[in-house]
mmCIF file with all atom_site columns, C-alpha atoms in Angstrom:
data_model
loop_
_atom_site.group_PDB
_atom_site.id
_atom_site.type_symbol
_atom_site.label_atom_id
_atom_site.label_alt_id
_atom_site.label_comp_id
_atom_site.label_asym_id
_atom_site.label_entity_id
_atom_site.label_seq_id
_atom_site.pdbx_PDB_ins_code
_atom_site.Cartn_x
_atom_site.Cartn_y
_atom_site.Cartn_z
_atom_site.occupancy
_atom_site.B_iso_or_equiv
_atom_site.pdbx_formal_charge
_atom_site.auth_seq_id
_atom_site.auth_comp_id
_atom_site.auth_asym_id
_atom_site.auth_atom_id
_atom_site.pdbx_PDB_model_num
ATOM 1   C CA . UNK A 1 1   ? 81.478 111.270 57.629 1.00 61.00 ? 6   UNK A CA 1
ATOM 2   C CA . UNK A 1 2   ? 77.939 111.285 58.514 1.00 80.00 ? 7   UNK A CA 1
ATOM 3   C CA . UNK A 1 3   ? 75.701 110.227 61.170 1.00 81.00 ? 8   UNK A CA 1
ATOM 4   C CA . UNK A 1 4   ? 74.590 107.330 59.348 1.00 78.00 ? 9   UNK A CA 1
ATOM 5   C CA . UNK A 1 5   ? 78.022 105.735 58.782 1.00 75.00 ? 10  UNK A CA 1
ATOM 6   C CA . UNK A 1 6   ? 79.514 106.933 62.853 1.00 76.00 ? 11  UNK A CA 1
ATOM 7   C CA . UNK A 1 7   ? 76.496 104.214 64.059 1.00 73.00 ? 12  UNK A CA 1
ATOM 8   C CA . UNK A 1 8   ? 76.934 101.903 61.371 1.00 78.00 ? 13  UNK A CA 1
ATOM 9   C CA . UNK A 1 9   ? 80.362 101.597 62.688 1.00 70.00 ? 14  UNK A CA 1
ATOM 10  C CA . UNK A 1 10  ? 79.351 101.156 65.827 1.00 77.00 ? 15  UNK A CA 1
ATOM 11  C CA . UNK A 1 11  ? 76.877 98.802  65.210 1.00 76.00 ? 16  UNK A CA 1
ATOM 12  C CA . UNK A 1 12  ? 79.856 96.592  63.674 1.00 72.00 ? 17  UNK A CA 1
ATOM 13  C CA . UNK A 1 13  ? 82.119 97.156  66.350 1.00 70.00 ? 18  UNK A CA 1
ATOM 14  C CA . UNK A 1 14  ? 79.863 95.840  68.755 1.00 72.00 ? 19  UNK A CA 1
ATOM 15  C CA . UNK A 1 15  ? 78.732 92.826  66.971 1.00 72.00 ? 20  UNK A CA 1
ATOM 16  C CA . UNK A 1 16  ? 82.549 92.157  66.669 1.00 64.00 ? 21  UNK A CA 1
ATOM 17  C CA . UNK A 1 17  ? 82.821 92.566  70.182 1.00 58.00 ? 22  UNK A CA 1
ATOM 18  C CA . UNK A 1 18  ? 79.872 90.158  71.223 1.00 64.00 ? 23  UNK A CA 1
ATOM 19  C CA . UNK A 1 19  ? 81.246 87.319  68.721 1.00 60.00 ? 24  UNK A CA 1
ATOM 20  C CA . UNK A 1 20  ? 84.302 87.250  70.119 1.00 54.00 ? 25  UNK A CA 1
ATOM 21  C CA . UNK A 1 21  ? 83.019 87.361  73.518 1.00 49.00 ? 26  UNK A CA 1
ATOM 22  C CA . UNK A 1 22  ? 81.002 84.577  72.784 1.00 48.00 ? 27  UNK A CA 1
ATOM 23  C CA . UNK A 1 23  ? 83.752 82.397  71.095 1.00 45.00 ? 28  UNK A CA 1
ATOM 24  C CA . UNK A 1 24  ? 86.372 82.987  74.101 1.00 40.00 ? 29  UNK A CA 1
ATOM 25  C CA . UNK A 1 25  ? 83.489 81.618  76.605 1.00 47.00 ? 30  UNK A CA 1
ATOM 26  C CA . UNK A 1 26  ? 84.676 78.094  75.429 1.00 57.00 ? 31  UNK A CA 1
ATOM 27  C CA . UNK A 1 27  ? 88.217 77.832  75.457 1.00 67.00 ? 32  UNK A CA 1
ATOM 28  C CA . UNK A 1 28  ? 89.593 74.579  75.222 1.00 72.00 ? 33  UNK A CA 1
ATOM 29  C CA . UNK A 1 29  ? 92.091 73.433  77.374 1.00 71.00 ? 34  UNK A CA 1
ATOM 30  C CA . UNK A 1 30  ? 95.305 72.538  75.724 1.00 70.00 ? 35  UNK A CA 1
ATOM 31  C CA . UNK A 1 31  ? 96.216 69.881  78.362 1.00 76.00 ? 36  UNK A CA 1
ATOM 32  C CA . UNK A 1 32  ? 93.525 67.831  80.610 1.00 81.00 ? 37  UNK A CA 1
ATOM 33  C CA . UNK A 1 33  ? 93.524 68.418  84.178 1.00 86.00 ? 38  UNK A CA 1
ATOM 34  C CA . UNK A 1 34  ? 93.512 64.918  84.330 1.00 88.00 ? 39  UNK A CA 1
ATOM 35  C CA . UNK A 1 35  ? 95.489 61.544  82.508 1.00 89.00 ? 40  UNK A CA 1
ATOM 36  C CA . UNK A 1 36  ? 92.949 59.918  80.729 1.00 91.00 ? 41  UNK A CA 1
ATOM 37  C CA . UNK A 1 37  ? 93.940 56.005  80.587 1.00 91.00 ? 42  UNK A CA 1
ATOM 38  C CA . UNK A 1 38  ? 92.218 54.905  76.861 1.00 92.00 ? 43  UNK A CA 1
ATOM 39  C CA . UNK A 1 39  ? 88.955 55.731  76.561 1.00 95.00 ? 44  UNK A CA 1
ATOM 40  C CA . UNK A 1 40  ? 86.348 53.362  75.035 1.00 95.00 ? 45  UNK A CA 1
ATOM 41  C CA . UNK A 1 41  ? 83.030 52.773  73.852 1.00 95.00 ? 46  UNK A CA 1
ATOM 42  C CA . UNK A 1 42  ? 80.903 49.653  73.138 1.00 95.00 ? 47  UNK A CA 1
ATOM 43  C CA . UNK A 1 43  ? 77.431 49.338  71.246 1.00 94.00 ? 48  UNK A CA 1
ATOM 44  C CA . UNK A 1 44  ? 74.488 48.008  72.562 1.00 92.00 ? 49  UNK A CA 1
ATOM 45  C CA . UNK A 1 45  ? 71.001 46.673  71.240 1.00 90.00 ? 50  UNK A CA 1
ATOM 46  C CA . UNK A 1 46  ? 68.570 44.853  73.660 1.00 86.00 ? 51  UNK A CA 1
ATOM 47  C CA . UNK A 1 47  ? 64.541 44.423  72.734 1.00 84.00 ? 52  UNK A CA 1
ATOM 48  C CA . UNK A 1 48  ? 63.663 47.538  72.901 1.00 82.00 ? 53  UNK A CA 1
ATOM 49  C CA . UNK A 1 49  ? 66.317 50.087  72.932 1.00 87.00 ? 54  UNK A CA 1
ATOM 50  C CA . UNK A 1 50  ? 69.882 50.589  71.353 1.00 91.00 ? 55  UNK A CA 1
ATOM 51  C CA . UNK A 1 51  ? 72.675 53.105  72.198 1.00 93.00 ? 56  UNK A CA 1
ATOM 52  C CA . UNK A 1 52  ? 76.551 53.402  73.189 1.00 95.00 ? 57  UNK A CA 1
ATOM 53  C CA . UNK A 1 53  ? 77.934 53.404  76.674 1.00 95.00 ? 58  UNK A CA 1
ATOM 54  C CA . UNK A 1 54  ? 81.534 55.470  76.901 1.00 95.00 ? 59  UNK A CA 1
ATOM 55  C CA . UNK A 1 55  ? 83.775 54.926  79.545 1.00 95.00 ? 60  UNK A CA 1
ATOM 56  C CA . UNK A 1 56  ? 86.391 57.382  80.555 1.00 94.00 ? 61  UNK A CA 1
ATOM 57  C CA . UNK A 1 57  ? 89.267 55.864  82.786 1.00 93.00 ? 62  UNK A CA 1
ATOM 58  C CA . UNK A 1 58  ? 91.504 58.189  84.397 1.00 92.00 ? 63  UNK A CA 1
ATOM 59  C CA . UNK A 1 59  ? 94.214 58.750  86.947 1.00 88.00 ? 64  UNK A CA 1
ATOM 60  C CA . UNK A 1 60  ? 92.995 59.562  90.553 1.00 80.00 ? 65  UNK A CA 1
ATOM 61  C CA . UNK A 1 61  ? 92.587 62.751  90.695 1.00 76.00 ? 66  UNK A CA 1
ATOM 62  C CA . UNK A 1 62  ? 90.475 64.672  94.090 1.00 76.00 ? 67  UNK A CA 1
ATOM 63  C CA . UNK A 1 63  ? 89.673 68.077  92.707 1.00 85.00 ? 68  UNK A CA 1
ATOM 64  C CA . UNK A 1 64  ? 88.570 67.192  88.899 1.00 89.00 ? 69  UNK A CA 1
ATOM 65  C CA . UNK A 1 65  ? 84.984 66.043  88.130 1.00 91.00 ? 70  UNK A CA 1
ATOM 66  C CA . UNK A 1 66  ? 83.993 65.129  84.810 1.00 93.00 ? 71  UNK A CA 1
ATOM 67  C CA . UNK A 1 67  ? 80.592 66.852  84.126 1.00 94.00 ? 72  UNK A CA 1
ATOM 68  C CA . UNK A 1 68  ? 79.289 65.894  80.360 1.00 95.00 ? 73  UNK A CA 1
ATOM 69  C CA . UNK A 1 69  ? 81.002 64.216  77.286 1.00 94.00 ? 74  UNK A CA 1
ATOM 70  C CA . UNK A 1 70  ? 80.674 65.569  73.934 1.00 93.00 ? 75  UNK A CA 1
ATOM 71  C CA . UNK A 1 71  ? 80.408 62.211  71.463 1.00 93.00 ? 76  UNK A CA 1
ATOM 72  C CA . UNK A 1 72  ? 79.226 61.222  68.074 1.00 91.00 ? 77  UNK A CA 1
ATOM 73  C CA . UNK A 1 73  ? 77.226 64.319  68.084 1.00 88.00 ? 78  UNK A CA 1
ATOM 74  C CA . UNK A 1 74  ? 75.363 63.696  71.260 1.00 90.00 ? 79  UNK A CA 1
ATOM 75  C CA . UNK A 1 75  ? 75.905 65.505  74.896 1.00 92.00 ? 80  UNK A CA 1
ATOM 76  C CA . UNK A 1 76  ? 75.939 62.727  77.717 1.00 94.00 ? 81  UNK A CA 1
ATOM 77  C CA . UNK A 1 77  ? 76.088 63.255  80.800 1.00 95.00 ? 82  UNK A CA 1
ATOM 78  C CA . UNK A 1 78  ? 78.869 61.695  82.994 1.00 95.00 ? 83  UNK A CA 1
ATOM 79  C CA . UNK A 1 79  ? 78.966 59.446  86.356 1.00 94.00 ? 84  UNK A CA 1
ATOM 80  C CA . UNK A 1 80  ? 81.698 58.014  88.126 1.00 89.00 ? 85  UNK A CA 1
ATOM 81  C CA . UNK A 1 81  ? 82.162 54.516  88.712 1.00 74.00 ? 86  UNK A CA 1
ATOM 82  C CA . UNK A 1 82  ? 81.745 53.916  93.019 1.00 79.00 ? 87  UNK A CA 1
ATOM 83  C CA . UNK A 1 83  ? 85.289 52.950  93.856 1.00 80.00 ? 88  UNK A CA 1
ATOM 84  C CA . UNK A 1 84  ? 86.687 53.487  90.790 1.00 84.00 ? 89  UNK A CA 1
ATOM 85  C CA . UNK A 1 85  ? 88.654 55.703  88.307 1.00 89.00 ? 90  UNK A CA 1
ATOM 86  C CA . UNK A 1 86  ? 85.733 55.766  85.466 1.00 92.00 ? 91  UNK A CA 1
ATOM 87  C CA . UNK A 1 87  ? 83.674 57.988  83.992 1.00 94.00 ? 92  UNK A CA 1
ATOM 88  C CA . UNK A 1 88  ? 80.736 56.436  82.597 1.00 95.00 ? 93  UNK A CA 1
ATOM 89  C CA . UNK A 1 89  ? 78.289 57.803  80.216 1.00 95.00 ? 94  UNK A CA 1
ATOM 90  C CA . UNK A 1 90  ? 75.325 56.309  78.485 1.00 95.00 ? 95  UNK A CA 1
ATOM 91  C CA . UNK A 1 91  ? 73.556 57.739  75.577 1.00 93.00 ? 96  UNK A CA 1
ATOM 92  C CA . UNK A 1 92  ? 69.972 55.580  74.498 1.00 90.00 ? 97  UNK A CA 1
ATOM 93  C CA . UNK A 1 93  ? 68.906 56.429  70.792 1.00 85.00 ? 98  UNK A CA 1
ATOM 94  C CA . UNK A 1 94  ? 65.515 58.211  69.998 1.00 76.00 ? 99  UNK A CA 1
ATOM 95  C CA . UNK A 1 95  ? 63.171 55.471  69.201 1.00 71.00 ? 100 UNK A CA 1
ATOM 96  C CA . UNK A 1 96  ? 61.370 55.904  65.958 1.00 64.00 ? 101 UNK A CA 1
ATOM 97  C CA . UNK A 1 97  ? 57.942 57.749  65.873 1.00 54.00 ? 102 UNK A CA 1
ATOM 98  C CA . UNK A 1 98  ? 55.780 54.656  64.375 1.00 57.00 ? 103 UNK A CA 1
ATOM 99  C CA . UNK A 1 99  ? 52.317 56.867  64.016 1.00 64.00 ? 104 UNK A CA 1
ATOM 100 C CA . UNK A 1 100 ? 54.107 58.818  61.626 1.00 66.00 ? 105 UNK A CA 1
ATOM 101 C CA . UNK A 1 101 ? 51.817 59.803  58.312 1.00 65.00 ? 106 UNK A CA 1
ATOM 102 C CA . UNK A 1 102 ? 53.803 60.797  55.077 1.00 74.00 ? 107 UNK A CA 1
ATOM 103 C CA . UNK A 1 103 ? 51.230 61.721  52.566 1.00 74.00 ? 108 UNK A CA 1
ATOM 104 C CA . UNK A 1 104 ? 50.956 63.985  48.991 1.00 78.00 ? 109 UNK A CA 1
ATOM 105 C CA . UNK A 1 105 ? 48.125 66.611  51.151 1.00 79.00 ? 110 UNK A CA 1
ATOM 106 C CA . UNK A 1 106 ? 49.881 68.585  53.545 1.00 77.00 ? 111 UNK A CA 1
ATOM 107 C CA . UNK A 1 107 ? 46.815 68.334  55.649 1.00 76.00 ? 112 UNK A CA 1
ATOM 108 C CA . UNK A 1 108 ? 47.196 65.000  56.265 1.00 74.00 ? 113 UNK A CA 1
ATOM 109 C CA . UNK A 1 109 ? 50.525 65.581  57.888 1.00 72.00 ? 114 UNK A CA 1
ATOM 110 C CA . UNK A 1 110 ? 49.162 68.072  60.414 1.00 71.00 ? 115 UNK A CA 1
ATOM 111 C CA . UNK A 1 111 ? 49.706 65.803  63.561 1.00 72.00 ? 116 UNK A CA 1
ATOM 112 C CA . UNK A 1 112 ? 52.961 64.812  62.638 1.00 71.00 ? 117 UNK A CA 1
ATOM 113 C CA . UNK A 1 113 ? 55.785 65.972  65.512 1.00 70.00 ? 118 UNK A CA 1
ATOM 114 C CA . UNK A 1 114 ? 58.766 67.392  64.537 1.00 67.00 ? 119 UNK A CA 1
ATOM 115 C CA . UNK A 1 115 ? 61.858 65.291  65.089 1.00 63.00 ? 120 UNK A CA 1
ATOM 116 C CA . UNK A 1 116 ? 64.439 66.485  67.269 1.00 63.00 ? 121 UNK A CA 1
ATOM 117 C CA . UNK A 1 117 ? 67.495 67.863  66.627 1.00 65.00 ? 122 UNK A CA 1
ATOM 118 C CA . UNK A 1 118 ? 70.368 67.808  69.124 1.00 69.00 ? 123 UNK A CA 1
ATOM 119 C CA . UNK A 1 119 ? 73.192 70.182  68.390 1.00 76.00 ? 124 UNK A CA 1
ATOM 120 C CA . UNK A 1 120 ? 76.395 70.391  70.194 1.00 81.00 ? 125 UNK A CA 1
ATOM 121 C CA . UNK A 1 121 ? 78.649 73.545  70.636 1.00 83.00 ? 126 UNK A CA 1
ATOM 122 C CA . UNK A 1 122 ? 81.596 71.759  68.989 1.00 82.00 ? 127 UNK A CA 1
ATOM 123 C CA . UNK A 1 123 ? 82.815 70.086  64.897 1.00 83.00 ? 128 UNK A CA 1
ATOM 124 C CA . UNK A 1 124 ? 83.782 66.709  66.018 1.00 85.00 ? 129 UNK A CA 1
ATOM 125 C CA . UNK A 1 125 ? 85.406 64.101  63.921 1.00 88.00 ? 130 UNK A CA 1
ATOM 126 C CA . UNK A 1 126 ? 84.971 60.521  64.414 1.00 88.00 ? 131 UNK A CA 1
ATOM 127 C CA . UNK A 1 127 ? 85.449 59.279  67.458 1.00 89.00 ? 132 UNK A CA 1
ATOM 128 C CA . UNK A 1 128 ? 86.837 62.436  68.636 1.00 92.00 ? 133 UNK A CA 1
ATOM 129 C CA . UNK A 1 129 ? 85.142 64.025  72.004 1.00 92.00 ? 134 UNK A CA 1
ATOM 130 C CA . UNK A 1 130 ? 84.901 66.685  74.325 1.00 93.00 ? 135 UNK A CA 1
ATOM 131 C CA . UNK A 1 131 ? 84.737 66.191  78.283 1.00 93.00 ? 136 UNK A CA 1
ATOM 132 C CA . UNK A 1 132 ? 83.393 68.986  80.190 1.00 94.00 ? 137 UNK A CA 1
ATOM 133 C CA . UNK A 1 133 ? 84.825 69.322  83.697 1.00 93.00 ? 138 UNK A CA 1
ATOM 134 C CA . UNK A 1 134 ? 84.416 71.179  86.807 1.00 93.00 ? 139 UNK A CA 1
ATOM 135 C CA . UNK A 1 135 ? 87.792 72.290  88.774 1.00 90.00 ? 140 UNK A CA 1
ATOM 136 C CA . UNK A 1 136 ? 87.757 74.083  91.972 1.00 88.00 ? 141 UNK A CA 1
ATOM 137 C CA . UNK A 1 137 ? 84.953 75.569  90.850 1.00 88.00 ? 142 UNK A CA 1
ATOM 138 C CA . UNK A 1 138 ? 85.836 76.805  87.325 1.00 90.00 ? 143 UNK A CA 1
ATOM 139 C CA . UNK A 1 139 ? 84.519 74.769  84.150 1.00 91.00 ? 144 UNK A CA 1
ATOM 140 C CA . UNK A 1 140 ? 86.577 73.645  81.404 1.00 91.00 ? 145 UNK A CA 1
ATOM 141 C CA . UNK A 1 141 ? 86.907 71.674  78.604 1.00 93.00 ? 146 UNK A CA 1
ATOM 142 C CA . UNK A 1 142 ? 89.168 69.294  76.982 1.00 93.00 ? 147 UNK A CA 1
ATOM 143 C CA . UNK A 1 143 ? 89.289 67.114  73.685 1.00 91.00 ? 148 UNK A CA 1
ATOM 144 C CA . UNK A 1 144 ? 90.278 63.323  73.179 1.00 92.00 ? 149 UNK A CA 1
ATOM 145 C CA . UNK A 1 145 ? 91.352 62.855  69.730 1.00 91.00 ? 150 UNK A CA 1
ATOM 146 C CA . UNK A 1 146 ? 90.332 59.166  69.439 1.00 91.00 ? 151 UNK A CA 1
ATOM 147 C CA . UNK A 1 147 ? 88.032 57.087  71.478 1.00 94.00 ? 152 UNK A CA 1
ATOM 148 C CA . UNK A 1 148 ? 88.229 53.782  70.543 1.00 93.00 ? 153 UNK A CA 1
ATOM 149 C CA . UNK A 1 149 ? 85.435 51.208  69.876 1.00 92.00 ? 154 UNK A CA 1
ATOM 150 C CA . UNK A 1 150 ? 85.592 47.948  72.309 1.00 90.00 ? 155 UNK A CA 1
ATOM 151 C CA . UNK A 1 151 ? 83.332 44.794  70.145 1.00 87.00 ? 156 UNK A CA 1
ATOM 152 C CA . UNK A 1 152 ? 81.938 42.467  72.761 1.00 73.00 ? 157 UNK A CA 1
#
């Protein structure tokens, strides 16, 4: 063996090593810290504006706060309900950019922004999500395999 394939090796090795670092920094808790009592969301449009509120209901529980919710692609950030056992989060979609120019001379296009792009750590399916939690200090996470729509 030479020099050239001893570092190539341990150029590998370490990549290896960083990946799986990286990929054990999320674990995903197996069972919630906490009973989740069916979870909803409901759809809203008003003038303006249009979005989803989700709502989280769980158990009493003193020493579990539910930090951000993983849903339909988007990361929302949770609050609790005052006096209450619910999690609420409420995601507002990106209004669209009206100014926009589409045109056959790249030139003209210039001024146009880029959209942008949200992406979330995790491969959800539909109407799956992902809570984020604090717990005596320690994050975790845990998934809800179906959130259920609620029609007005």
């Amino acid at each position: 063996m030479n020099i050239r394939n001893i570092l190539t090796h341990i150029t590998l090795l370490m990549i290896l090593v960083i990946f799986t670092q990286c990929a054990s920094s999320q674990k995903m808790e197996t069972n919630a810290p906490v009973t989740v009592k069916s979870p909803y969301f409901e759809k809203w449009y008003d003038l303006d504006d249009a979005g989803f509120t989700l709502y989280i209901p769980i158990e009493k529980s003193e020493n579990v706060i539910l930090e951000y919710a993983y849903f339909k692609q988007k990361k929302i950030e949770l609050t609790k309900e005052e006096g209450q056992s619910v999690y609420v989060g409420k995601y507002t979609y990106a209004k669209k950019n009206k100014d926009l120019v589409m045109s056959s001379d790249p030139k003209d296009e210039f001024n146009n922004t880029v959209p942008g792009i949200e992406r979330i750590p995790y491969r959800l399916k539909e109407n799956e999500c992902v809570v984020e939690y604090v717990k005596e200090g320690e994050k975790g996470h845990f998934r809800i395999p179906a959130v259920l729509e609620k029609i007005k």
